[in-house]
N, CA, C and O of each residue as an XYZ file, in Angstrom:
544
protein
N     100.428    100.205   -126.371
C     100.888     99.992   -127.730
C     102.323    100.519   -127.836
O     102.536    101.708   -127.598
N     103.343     99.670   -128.192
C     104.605    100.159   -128.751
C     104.809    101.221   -129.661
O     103.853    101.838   -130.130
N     106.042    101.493   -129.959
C     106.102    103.008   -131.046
C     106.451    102.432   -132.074
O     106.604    103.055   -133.125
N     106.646    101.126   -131.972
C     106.449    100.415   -133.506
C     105.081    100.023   -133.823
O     104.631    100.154   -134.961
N     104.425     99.560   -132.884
C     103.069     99.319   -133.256
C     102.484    100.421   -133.875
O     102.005    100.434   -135.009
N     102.556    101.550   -132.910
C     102.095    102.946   -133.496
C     102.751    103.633   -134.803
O     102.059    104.575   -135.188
N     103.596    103.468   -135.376
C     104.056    103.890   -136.299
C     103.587    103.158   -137.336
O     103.152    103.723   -138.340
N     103.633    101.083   -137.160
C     102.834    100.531   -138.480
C     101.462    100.908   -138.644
O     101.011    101.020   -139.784
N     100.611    101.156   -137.449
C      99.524    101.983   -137.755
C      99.689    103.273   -138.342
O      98.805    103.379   -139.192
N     100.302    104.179   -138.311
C     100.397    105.007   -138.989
C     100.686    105.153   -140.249
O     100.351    106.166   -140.862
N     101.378    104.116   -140.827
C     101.625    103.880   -142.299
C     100.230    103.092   -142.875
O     100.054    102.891   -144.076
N      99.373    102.725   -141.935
C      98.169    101.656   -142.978
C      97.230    103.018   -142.602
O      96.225    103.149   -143.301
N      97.458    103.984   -141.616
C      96.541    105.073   -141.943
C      96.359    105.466   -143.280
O      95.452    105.446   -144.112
N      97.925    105.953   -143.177
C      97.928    106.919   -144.663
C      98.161    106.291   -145.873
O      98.399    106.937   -146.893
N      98.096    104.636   -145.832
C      97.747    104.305   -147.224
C      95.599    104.681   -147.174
O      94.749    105.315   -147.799
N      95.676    104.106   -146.429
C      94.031    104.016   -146.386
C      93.040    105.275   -146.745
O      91.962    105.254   -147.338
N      93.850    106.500   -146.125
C      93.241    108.031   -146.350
C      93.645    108.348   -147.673
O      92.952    109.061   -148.399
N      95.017    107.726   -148.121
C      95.390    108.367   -149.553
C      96.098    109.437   -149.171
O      96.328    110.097   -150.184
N      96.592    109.980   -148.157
C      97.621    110.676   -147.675
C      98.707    110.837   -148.889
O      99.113    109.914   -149.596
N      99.145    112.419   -148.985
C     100.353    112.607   -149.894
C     101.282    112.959   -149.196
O     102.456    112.821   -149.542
N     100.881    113.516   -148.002
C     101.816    113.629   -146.728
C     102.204    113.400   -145.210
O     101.514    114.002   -144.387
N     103.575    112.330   -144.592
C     102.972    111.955   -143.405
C     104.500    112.482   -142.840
O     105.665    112.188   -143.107
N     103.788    113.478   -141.861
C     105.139    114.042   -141.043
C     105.405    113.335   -139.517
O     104.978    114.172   -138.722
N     105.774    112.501   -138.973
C     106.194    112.060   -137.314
C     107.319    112.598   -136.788
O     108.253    111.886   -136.420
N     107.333    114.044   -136.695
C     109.027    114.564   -135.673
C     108.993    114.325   -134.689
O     107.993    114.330   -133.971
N     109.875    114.104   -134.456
C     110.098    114.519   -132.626
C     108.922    113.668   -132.102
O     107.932    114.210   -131.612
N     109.076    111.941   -132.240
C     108.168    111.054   -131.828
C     109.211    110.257   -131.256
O     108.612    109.694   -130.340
N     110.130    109.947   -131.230
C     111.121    109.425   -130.546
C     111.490    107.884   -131.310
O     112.014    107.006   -130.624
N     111.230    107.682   -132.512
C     110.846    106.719   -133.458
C     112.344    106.472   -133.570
O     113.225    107.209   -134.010
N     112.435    104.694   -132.828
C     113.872    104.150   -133.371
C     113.451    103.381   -134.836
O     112.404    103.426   -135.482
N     114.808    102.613   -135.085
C     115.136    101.635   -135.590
C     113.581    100.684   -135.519
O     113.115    100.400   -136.622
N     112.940    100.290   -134.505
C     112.333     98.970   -134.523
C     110.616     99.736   -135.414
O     109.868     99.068   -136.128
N     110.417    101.255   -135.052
C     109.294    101.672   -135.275
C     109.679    101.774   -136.974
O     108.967    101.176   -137.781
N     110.714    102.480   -137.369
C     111.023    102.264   -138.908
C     111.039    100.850   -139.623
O     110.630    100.634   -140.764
N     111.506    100.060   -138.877
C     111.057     98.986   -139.432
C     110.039     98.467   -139.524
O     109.761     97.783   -140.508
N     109.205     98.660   -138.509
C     107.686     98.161   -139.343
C     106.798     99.171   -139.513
O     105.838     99.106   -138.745
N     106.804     99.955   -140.161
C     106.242    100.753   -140.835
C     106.707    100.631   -142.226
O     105.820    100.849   -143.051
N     107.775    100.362   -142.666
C     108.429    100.612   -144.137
C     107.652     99.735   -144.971
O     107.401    100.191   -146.087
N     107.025     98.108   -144.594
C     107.110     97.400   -145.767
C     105.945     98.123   -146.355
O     105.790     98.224   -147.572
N     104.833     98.807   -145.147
C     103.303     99.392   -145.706
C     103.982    100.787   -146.735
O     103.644    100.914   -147.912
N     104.983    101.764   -146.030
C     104.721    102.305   -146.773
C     105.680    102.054   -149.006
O     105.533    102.765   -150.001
N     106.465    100.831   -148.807
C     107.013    100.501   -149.717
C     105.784    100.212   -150.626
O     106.036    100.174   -151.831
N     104.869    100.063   -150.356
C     103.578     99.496   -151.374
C     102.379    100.852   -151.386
O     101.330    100.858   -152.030
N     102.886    101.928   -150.496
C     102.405    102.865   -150.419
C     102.028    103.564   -152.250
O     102.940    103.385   -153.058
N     100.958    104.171   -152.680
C     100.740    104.534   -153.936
C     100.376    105.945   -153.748
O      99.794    106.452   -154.707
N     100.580    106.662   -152.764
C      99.881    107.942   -152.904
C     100.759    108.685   -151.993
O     100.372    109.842   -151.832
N     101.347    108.513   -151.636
C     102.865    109.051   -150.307
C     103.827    110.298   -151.086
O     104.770    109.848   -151.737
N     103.718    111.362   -151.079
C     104.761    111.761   -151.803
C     105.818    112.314   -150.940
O     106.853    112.725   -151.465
N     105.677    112.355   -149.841
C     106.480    113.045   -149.140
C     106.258    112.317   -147.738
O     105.109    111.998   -147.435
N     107.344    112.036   -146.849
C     107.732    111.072   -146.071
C     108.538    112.120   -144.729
O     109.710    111.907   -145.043
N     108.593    112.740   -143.923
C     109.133    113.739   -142.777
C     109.453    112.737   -141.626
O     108.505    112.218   -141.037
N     110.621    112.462   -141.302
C     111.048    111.571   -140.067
C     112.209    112.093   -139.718
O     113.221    111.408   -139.572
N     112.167    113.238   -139.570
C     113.133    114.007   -138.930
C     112.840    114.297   -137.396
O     111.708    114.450   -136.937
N     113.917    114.347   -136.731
C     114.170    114.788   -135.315
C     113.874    113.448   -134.291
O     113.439    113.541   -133.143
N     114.252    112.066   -135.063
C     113.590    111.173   -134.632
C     114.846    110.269   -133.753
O     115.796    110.980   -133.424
N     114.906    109.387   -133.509
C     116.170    108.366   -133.072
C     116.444    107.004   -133.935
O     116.928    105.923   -133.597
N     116.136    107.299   -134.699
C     116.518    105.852   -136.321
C     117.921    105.934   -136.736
O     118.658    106.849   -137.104
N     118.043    104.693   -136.555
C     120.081    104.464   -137.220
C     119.835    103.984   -138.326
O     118.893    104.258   -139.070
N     121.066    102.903   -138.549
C     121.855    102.475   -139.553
C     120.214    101.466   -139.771
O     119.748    101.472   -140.910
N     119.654    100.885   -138.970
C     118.570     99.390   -139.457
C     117.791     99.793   -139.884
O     117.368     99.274   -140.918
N     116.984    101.247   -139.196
C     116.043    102.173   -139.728
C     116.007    102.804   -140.934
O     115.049    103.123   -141.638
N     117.643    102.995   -141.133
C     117.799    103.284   -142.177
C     117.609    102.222   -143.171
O     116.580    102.305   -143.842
N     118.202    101.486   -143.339
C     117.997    100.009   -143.945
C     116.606     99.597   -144.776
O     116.367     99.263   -145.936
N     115.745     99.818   -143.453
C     114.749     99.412   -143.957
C     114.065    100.391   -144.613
O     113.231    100.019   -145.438
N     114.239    101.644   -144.422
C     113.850    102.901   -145.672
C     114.431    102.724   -146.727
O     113.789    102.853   -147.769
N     115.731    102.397   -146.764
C     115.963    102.030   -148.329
C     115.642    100.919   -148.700
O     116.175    100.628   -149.771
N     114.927    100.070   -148.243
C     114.595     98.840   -148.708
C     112.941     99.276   -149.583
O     112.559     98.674   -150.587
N     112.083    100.542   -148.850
C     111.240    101.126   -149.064
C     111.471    101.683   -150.270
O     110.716    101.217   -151.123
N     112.262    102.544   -150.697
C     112.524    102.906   -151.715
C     112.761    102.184   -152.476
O     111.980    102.578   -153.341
N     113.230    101.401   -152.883
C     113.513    100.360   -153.898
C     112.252    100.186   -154.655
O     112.095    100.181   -155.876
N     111.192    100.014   -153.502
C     109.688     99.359   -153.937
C     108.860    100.696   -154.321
O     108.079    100.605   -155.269
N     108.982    101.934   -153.644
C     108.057    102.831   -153.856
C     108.310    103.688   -155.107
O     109.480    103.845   -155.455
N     107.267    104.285   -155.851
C     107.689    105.174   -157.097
C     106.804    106.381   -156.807
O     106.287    107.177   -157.591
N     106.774    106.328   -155.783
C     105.708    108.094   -155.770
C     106.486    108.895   -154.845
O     106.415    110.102   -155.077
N     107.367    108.484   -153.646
C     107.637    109.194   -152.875
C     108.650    110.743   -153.682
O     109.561    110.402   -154.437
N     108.553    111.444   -153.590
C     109.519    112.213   -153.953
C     110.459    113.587   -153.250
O     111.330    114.333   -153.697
N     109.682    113.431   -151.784
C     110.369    113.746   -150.406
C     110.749    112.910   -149.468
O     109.901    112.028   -149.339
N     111.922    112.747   -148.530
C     112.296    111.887   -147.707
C     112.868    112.664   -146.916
O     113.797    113.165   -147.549
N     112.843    113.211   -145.489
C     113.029    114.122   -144.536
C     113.884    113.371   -143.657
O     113.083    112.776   -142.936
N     114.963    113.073   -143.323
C     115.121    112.054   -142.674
C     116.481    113.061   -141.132
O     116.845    112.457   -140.123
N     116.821    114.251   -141.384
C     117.397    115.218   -140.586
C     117.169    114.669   -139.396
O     116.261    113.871   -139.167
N     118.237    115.203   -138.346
C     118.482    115.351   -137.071
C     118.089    113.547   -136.174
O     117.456    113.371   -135.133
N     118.616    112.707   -136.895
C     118.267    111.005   -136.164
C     119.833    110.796   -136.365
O     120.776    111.553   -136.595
N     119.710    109.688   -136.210
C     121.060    108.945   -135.393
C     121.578    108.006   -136.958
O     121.861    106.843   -136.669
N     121.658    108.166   -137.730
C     122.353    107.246   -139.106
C     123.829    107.691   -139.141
O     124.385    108.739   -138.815
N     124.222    106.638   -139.601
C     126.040    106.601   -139.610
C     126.091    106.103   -141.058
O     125.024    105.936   -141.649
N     127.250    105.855   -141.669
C     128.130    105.713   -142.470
C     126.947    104.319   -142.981
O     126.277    104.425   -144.008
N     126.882    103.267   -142.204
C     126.060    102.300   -142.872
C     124.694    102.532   -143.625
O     124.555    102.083   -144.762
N     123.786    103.162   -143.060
C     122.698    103.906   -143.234
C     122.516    104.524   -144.074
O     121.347    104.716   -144.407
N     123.700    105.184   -144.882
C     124.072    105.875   -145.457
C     123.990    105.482   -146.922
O     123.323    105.776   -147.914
N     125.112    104.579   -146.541
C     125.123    103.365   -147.461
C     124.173    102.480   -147.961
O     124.432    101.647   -148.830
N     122.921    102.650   -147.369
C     121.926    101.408   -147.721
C     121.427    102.506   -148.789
O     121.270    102.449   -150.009
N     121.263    103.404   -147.955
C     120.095    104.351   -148.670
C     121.143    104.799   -150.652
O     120.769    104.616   -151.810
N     121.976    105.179   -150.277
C     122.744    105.251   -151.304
C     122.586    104.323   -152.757
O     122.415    104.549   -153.955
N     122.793    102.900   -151.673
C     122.229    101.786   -153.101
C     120.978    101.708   -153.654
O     120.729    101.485   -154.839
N     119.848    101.981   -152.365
C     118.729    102.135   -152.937
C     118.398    103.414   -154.033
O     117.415    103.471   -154.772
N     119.280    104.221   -153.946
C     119.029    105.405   -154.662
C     119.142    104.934   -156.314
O     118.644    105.383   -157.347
N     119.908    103.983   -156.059
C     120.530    103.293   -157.668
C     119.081    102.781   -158.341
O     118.880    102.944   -159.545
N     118.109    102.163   -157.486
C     116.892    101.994   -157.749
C     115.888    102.726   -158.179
O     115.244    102.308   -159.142
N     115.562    103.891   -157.599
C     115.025    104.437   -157.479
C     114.867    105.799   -158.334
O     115.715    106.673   -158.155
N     113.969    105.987   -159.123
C     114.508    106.892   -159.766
C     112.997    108.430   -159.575
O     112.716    109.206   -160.489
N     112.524    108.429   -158.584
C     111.296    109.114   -158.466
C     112.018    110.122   -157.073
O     111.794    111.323   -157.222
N     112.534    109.891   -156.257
C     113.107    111.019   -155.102
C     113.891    111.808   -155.725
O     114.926    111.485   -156.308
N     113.131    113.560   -155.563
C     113.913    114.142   -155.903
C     114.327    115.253   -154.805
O     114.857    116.309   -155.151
N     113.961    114.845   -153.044
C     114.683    115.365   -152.050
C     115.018    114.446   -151.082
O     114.152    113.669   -150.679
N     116.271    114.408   -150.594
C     116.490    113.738   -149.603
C     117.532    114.623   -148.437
O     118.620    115.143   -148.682
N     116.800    114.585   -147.139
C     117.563    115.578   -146.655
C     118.028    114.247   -145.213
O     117.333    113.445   -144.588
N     119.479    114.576   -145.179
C     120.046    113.687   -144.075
C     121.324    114.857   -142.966
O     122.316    114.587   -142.288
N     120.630    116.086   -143.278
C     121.440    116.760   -142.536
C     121.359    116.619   -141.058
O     120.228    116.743   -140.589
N     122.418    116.363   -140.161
C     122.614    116.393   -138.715
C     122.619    114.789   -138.399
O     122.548    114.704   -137.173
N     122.643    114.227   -138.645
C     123.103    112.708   -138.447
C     124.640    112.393   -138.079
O     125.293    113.270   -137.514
N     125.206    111.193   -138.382
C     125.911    110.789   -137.603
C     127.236    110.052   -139.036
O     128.151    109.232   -138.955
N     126.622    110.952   -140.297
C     127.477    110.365   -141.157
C     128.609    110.421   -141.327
O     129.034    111.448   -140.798
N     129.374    109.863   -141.793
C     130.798    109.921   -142.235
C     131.491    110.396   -143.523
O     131.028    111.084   -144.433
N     132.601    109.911   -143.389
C     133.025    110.496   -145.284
C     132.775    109.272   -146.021
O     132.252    109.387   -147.129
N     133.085    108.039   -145.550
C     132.069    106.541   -146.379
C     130.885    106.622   -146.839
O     130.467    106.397   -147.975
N     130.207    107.048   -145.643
C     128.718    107.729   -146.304
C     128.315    108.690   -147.451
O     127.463    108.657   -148.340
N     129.315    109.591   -147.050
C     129.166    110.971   -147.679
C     129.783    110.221   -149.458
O     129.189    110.314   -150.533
N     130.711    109.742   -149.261
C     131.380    109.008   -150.510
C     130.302    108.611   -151.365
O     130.063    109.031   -152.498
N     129.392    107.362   -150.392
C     128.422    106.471   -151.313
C     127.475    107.089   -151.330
O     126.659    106.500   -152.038
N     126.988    108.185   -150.857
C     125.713    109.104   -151.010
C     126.147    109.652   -152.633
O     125.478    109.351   -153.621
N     127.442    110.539   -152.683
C     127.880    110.993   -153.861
C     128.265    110.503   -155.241
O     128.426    111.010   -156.351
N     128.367    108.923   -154.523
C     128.534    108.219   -155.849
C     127.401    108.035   -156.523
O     127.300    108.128   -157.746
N     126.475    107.757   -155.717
C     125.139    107.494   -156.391
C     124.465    108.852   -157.289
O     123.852    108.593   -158.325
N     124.592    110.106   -156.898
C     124.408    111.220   -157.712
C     125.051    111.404   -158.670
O     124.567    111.811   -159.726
N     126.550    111.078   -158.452
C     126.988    111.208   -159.550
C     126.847    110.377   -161.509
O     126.781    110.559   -162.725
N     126.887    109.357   -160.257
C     126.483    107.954   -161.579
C     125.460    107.988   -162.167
O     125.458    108.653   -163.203
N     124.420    107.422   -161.826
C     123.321    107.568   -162.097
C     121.460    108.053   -161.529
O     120.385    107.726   -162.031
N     121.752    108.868   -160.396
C     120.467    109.316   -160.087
C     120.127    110.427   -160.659
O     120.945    111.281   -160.318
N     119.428    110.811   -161.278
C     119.251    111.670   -162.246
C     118.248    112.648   -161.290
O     118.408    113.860   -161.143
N     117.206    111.853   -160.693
C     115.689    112.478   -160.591
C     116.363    113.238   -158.630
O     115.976    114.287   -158.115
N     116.992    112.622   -158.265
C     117.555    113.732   -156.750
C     117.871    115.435   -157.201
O     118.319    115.802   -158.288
N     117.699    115.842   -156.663
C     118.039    117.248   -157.062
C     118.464    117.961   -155.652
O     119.554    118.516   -155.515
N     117.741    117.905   -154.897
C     118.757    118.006   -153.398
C     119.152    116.986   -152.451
O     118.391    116.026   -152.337
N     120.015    117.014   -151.877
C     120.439    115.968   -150.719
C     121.605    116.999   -149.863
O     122.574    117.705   -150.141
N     120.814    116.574   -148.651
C     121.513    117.943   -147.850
C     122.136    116.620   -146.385
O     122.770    117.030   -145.412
C-alpha cells in the first residue's frame, strides 16, 4: 500500500471513529499522501485538530489543505511545522483562511516560507480572519 493510500485510509478512519484528533509526524507524508486524504477530511464533521508536522508536504500538499479548509468548519487546529511549503503553499492556505472562519491555530513554523508568504499569511489576519489567534 502507498503512503497515499495509507493516509486516505487514515482520514475515512477518523471520520468513521468520530476522531477529534489525528496526529501523522514523522510519516514521511508528501504532497501525493496530502492530497488524497484532504477531500475525506474536508467533509470531515468531528476533526478538530489536524497534526502533520515533521512530514515532507509542499506547495500541492499544501494546496490541497487549503482547499480542505474552505470546506471544513470544525477543524480548529492545523499543525503543519517542520515540512517542505514555500511561498506558494503559503499562499493557498492564506486565501483559504479568507474562508474559513473556525481555525483558530495554525502553526507553519520551520518550512520553507518566504516574505510573499509571510506577506499573504499576514494579510489574511489582518483583514479579515478574526477566529486565528495563533500562527507561528
Amino acid at each position: 500500500m502507498t503512503a497515499a493510500q495509507e493516509a486516505r485510509k487514515a482520514a475515512e478512519a477518523a471520520q468513521e471513529a468520530g476522531l477529534t484528533k489525528l496526529s501523522i509526524y514523522r510519516a514521511g507524508l508528501a504532497d501525493a499522501a496530502a492530497v488524497a486524504m484532504m477531500p475525506r477530511l474536508g467533509r470531515n464533521t468531528c476533526l478538530t485538530e489536524l497534526s502533520l508536522g515533521y512530514n515532507a508536504i509542499g506547495d500541492a500538499g499544501a494546496a490541497a489543505i487549503a482547499g480542505m479548509l474552505r470546506n471544513n468548519s470544525v477543524l480548529r487546529k492545523l499543525l503543519l511545522h517542520q515540512n517542505c511549503i514555500g511561498n506558494p503553499g503559503a499562499e493557498a492556505l492564506a486565501s483559504a483562511l479568507f474562508d474559513n472562519c473556525t481555525l483558530q491555530t495554525l502553526s507553519l513554523a520551520h518550512n520553507s516560507i518566504g516574505d510573499k508568504g509571510v506577506a499573504a499569511l499576514a494579510a489574511t489576519l489582518r483583514d479579515d480572519n478574526w477566529s486565528l489567534t495563533s500562527c507561528n
